[in-house]
Coordinates of C-alpha atoms and ligand atoms in Angstrom, one line a residue:
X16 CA 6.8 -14.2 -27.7
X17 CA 7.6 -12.2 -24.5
X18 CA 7.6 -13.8 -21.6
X19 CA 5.3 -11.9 -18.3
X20 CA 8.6 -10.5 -16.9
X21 CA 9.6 -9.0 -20.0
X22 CA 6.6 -6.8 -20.4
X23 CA 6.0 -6.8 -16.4
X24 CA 9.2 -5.3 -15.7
X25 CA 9.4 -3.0 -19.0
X26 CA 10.0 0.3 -18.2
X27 CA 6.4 1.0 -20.3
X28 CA 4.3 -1.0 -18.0
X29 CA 5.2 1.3 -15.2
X30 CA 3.7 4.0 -16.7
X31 CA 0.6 2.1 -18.5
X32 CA 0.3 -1.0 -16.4
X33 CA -3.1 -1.7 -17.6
X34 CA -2.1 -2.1 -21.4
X35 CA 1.0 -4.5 -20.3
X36 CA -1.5 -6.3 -17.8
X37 CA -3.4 -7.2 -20.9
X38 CA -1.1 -8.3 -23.4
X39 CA 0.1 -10.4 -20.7
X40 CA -3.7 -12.1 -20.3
X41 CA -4.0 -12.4 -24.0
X42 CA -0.3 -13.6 -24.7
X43 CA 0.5 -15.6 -21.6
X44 CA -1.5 -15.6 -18.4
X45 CA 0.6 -18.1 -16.3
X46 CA 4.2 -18.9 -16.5
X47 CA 7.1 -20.1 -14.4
X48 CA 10.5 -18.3 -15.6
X49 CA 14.0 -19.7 -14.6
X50 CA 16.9 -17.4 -13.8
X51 CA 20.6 -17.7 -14.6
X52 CA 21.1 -20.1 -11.1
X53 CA 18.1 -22.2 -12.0
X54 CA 15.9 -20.3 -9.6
X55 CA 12.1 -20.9 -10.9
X56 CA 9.0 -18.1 -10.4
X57 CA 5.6 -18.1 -11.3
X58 CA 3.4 -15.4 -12.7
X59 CA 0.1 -15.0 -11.6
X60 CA -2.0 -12.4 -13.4
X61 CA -5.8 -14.2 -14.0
X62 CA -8.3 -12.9 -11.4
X63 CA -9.5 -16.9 -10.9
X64 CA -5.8 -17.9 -10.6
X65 CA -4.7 -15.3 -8.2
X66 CA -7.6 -15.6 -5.8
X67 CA -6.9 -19.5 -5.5
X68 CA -3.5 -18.4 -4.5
X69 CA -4.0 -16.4 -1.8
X70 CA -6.9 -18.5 -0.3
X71 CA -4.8 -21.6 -0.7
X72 CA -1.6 -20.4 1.9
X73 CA -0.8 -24.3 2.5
X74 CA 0.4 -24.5 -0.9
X75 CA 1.2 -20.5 -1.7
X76 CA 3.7 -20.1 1.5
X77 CA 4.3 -16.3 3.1
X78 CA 7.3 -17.9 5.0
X79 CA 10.0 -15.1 5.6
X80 CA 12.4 -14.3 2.7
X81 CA 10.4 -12.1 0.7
X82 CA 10.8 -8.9 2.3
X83 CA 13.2 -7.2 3.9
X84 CA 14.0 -4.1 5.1
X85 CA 16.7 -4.8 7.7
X86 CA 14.7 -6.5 10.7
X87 CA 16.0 -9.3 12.4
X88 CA 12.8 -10.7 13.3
X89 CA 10.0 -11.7 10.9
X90 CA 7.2 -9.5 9.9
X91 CA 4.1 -10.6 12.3
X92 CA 1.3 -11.1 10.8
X93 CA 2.5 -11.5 7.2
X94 CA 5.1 -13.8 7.2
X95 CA 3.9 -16.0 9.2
X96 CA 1.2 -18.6 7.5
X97 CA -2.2 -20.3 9.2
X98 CA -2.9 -21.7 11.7
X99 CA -0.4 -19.8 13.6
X100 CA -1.4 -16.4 11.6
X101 CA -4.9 -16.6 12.6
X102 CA -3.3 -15.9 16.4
X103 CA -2.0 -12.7 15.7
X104 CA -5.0 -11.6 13.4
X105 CA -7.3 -12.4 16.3
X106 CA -5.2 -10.0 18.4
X107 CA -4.9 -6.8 15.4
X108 CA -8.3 -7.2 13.7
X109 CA -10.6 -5.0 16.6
X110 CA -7.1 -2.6 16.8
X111 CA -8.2 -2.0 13.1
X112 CA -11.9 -1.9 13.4
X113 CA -14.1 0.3 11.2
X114 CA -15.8 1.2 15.2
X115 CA -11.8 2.0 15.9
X116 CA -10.9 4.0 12.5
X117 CA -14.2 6.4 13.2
X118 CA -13.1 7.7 16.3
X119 CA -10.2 8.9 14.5
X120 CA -11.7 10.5 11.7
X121 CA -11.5 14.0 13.3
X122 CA -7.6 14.0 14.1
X123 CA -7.1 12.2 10.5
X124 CA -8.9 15.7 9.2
X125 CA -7.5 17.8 11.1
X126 CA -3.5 16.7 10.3
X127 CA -4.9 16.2 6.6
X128 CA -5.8 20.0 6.7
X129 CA -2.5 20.8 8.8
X130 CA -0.6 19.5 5.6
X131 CA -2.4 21.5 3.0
X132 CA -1.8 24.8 4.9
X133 CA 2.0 24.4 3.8
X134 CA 1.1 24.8 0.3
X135 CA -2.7 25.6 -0.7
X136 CA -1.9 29.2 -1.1
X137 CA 0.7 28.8 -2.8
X138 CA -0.7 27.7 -6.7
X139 CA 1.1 24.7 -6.7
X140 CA 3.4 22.1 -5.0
X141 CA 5.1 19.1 -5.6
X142 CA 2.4 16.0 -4.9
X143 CA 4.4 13.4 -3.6
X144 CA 7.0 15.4 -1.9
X145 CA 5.1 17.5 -0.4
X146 CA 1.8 15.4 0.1
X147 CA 1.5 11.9 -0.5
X148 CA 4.8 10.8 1.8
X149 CA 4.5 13.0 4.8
X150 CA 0.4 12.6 5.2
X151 CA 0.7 8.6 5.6
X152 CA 3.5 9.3 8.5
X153 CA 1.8 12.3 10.0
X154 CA -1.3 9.9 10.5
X155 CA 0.7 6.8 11.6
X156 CA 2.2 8.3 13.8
X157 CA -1.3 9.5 15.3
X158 CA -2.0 6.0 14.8
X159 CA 0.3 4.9 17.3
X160 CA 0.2 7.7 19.3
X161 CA 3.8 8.8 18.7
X162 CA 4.7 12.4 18.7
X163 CA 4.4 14.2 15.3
X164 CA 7.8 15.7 16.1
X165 CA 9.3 12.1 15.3
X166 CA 7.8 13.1 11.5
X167 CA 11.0 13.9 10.1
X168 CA 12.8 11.0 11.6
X169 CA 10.0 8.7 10.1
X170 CA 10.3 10.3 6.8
X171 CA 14.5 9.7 6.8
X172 CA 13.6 5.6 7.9
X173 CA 11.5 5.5 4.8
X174 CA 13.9 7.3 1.9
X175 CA 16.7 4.9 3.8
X176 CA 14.9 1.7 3.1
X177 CA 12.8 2.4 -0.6
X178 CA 15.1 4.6 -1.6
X179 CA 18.8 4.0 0.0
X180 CA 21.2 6.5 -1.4
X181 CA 23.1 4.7 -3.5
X182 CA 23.3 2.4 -6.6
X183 CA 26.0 0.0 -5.1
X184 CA 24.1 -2.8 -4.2
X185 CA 26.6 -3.4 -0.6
X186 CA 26.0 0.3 0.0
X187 CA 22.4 -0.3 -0.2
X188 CA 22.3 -3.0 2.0
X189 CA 24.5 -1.4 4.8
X190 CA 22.0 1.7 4.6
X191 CA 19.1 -0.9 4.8
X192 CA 20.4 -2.0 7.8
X193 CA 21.1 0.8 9.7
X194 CA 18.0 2.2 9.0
X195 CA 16.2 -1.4 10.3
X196 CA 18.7 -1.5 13.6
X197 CA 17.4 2.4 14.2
X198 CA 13.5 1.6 13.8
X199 CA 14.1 -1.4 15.8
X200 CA 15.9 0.7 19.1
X201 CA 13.2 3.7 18.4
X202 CA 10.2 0.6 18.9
X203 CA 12.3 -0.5 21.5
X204 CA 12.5 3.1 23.6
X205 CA 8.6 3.4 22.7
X206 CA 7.4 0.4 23.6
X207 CA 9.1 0.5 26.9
X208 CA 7.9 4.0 27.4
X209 CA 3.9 2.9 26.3
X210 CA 4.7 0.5 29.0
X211 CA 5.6 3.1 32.0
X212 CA 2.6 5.8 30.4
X213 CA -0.2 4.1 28.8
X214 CA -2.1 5.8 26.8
X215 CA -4.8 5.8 24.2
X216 CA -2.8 4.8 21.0
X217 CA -2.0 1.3 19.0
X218 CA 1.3 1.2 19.9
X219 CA 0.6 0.9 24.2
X220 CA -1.7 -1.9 23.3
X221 CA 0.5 -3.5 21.6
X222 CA 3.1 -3.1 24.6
X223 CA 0.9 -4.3 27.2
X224 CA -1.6 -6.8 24.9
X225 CA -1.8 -10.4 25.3
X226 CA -2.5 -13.1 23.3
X227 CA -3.8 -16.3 24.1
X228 CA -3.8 -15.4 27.9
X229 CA -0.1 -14.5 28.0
X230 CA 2.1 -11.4 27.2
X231 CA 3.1 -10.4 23.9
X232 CA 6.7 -11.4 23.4
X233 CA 9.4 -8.7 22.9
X234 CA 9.9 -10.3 19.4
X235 CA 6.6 -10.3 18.7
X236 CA 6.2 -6.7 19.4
X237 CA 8.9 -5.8 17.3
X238 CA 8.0 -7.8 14.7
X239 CA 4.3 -6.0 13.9
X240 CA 6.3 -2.8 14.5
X241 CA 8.1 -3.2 11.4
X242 CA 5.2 -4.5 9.5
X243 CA 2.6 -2.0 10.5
X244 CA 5.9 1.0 9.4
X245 CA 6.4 -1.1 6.0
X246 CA 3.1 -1.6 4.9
X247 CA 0.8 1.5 6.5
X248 CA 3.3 3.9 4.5
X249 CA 4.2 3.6 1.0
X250 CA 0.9 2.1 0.2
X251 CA -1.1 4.8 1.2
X252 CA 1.2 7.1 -0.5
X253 CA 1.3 4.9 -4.2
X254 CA -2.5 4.9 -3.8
X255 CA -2.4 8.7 -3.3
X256 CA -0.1 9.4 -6.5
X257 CA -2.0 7.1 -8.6
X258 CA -5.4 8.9 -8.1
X259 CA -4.5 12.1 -8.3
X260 CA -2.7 11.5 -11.4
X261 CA -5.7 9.8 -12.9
X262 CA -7.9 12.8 -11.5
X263 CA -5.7 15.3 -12.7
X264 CA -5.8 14.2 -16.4
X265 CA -9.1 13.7 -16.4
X266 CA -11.2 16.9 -15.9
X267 CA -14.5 15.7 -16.0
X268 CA -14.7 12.8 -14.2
X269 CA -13.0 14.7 -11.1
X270 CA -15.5 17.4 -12.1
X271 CA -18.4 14.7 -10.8
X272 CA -16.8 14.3 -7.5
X273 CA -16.1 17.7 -6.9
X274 CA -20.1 18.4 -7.7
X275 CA -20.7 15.6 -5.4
X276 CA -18.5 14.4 -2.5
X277 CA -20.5 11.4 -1.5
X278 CA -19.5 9.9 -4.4
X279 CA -15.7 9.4 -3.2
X280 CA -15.6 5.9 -1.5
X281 CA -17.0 4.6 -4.6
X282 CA -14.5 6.6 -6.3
X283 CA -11.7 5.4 -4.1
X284 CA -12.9 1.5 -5.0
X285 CA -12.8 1.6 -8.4
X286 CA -9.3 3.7 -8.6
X287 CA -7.9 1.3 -6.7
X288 CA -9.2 -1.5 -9.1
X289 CA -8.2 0.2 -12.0
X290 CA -4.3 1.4 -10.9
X291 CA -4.0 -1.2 -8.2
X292 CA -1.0 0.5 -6.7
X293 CA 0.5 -2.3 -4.8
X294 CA 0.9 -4.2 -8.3
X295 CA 1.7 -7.8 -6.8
X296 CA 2.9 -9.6 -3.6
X297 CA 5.2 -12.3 -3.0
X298 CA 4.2 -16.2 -2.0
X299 CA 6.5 -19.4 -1.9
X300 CA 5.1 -22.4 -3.3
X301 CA 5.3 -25.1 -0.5
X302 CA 4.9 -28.6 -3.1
X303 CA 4.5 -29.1 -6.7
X304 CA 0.9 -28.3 -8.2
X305 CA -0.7 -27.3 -11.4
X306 CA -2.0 -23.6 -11.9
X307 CA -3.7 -22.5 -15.0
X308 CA -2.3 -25.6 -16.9
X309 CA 1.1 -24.9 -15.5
X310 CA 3.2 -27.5 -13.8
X311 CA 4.7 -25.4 -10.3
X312 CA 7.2 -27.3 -8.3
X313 CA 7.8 -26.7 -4.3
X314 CA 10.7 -24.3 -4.0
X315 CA 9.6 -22.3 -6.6
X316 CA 8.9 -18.2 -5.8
X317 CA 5.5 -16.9 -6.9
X318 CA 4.7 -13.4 -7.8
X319 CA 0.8 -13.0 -7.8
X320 CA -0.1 -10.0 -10.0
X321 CA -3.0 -8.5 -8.4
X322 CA -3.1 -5.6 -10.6
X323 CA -3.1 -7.5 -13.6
X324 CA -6.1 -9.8 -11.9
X325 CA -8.3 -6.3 -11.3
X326 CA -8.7 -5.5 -14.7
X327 CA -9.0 -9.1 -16.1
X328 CA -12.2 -9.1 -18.0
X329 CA -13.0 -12.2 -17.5
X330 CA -14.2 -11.1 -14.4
X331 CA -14.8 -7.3 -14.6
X332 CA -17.2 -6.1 -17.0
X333 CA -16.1 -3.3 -19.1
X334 CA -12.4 -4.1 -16.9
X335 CA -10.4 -1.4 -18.9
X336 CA -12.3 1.6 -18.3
X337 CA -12.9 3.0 -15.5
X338 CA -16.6 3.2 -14.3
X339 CA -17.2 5.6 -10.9
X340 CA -20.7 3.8 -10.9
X341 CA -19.6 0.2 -10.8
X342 CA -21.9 -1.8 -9.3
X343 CA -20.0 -4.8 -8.1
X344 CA -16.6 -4.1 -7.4
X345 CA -14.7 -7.2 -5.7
X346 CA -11.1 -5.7 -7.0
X347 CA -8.1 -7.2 -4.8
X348 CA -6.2 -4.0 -4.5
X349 CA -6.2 -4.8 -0.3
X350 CA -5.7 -8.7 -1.1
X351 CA -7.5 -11.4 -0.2
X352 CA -7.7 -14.9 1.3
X353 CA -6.0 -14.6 5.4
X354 CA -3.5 -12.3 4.8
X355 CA -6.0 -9.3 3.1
X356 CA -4.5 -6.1 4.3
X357 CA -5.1 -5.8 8.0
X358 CA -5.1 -1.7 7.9
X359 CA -7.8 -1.5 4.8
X360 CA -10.5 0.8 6.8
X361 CA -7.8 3.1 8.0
X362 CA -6.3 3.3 4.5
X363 CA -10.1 3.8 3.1
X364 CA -10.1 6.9 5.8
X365 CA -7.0 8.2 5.3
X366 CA -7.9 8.3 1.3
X367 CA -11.7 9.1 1.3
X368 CA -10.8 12.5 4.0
X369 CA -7.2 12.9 2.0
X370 CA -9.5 13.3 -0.9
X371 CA -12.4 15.2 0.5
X372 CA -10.2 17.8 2.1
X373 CA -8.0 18.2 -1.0
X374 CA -11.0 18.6 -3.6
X375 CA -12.8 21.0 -1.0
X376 CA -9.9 23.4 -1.1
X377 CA -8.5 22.4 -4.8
X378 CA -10.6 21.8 -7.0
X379 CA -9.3 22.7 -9.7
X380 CA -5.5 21.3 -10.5
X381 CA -3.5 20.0 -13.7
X382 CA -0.4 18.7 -14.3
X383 CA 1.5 21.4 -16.0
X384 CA 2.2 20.1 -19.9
X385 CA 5.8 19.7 -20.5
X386 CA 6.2 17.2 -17.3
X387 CA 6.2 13.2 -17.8
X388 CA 5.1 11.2 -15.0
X389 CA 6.8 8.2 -13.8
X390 CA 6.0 5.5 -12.0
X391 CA 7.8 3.1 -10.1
X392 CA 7.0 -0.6 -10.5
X393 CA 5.8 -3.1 -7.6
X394 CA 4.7 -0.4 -5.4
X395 CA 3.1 2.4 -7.6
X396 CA 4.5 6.0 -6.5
X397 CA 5.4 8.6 -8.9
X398 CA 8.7 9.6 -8.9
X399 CA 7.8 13.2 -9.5
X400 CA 4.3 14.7 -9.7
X401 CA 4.1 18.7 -10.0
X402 CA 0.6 20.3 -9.9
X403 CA -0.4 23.8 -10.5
X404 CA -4.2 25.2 -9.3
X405 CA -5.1 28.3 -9.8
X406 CA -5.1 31.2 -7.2
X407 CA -8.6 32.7 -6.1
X408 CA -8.8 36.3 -5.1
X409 CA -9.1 37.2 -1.5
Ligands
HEM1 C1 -4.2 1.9 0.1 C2 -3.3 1.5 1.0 C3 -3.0 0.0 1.2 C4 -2.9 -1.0 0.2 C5 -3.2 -0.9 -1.2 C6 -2.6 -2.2 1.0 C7 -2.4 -3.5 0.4 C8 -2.1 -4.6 1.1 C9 -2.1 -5.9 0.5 C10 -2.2 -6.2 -1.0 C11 -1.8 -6.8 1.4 C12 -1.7 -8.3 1.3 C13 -0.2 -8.8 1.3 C14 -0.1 -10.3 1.0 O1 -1.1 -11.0 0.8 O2 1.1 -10.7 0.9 C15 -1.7 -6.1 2.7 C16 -1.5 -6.7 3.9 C17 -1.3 -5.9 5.1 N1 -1.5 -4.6 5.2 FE1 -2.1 -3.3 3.8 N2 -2.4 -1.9 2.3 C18 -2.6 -0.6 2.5 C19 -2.6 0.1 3.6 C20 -2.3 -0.4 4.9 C21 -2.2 0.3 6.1 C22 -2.5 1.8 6.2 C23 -1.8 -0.5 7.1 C24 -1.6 -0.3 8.6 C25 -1.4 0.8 9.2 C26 -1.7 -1.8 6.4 C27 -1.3 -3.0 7.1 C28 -1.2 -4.2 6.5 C29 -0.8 -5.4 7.2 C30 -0.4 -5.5 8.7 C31 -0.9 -6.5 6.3 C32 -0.5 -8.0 6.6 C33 -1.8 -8.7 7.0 C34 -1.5 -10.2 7.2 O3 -0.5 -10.7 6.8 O4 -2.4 -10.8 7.8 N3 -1.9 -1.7 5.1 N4 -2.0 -4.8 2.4

């Protein structure tokens, strides 16, 4: 029998997660694999099993270690685990406020729109090139309020630590790591700037914020810097891929939303349900336990599969197909338990007016027939992802 890994990891499930994520809950829905140096992780992949996980942090650690992308310092609020997390969150969570993501709306519309012009007249472009990577920066950067002209900077940061240049692995590292030591002096430069000319963007709060009655520390700063680059980015850019490639080959359900555009944020929940694109995040077990009927010992890694959990049908009716008119839809595509996604209602903007604006002014679009898209596994982007529309008439 193969073990979660095996079919995890297959080039296959990449493609067609939600047929691996299945086998895996019929054939083996927990396990805890060695490696060669006797290094043990679990698999989570059962909806019940991966919520306990994430709401249980004292046992399911997110102690530093799991991610790295070249910072020195660790990655505030995620790797950092209750009570001392809940700190930080107080501090972020009104930054992030639905109140706080409206007043944005009309800048996030306006560089949406900005992006489009490149290419709508053109019958075609390449998705992720040309869309899905350099929306997420153009908007984080408003975000911040950082200059757009730093866009092309941003977008050299993120091919430097995804997608170094290089199969050596020492190669990869050294371009990790120069890439981390240049975000680090460009915070560095900002922040101190923010701190001479406030104005009205996340990133001067952040340089002059306090928490618990005294300043923010320079380590501190750097440290949600990093985090807010890492994980407001590629996310928002899987999550684009995914949907447009499930729109794309399917005509008539794309058809409805067209028809009727109040039907997107429901649109937007259950695509993320059903191609969760951040496919699983990373814990450390913190003492030995029992999950599933699995014996877990402290030590051991953890990788809980929150894609597999959003179409486990023991909690979603009807969990492989996709339903637009879902009724209760409690997928964990942003997480769950302390450490659910911080920036969820500015990536539910950024998605519901990416959407909108691109469906207003292309409706119609395929995938032209000889092309194969591929995925990328763990964070869901498509490597590739042509689209042709046809041209209207002036
Ligand atoms: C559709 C896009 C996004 C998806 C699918 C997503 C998904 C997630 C997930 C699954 C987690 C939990 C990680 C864990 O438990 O280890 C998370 C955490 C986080 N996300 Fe997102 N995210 C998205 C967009 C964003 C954006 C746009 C931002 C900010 C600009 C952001 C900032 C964060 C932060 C700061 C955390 C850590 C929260 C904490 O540790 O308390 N995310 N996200």
């Amino acid at each position: 029998m193969a073990s979660i890994p095996e079919i995890l990891f297959h080039p296959d499930a990449a493609n067609n997660p939600q047929e691996a994520y299945a086998r895996i809950h019929s054939e083996c829905p927990v396990t805890r694999e060695a490696d060669m140096n006797g290094n043990s992780t679990v698999y989570l992949t059962r909806y019940a099993d991966v919520m306990w996980a994430l709401k249980h942090p004292e046992v399911f650690s997110s102690a530093p270690g799991a991610v790295d992308i070249g910072q020195s310092q660790p990655l505030i609020p995620l790797q950092v685990d209750p009570p001392e997390h809940a700190k930080y969150r107080r501090f972020l969570d009104p930054e992030f406020s639905p109140r706080r993501m409206a007043e944005l709306e009309p800048d996030v519309r306006a560089l949406t729109n900005e992006v489009l012009d490149r290419f709508v007249d053109k019958g075609g472009c390449e998705f992720h090139q040309e869309f899905a990577t350099p929306l997420p920066s153009a908007l984080f950067l408003r975000l911040m309020g950082l200059p757009q002209s730093d866009l092309e900077m941003f977008l050299g940061w993120r091919d430097d630590t995804i997608r170094p240049a290089s199969s050596d692995p020492e190669e990869m590292s050294a371009i990790r790591d120069r890439a981390g030591k240049a975000i680090t002096a460009y915070f560095m430069e900002s922040l101190a700037e923010k701190t001479r000319n406030p104005d009205d963007g996340l990133l001067t709060r952040l340089a002059n914020g306090e928490i618990e009655g005294r300043p923010v520390t320079a380590e501190e700063k750097l440290g949600m810097c990093h985090l807010l680059l890492l994980a407001g980015l590629d996310t928002v850019t899987a999550t684009l891929d995914c949907m447009i490639v499930f729109l794309a080959r399917n005509p008539e359900m794309r058809a409805q939303i067209v028809a009727d555009p109040s039907r997107i944020p429901a649109v937007i929940e259950e695509l993320l349900r059903w191609d969760t694109p951040v496919a699983l995040v990373a814990r450390m077990l913190t003492s030995d336990t029992e999950i599933g009927g699995v014996e877990v010992k402290a030590g051991d890694g953890c990788a809980v599969v929150i894609g597999a959990a959003d179409v486990d049908a023991e909690e979603f009716e009807r969990a492989g197909s996709v339903d637009f008119d879902r009724p209760a839809n409690r997928h964990v595509a942003f997480g769950a338990g302390p450490h659910r996604c911080l920036g969820s209602h500015f990536a539910r903007l950024e998605l519901r007016v990416a959407i909108e604006e691109w469906h207003r002014r292309i409706p119609e679009y395929s995938i032209p027939d000889e092309v194969e898209v591929n995925f990328t596994p763990a964070i869901r982007q498509a490597m590739s992802l042509p689209l042709d529309w046809p041209l209207t008439k002036p």
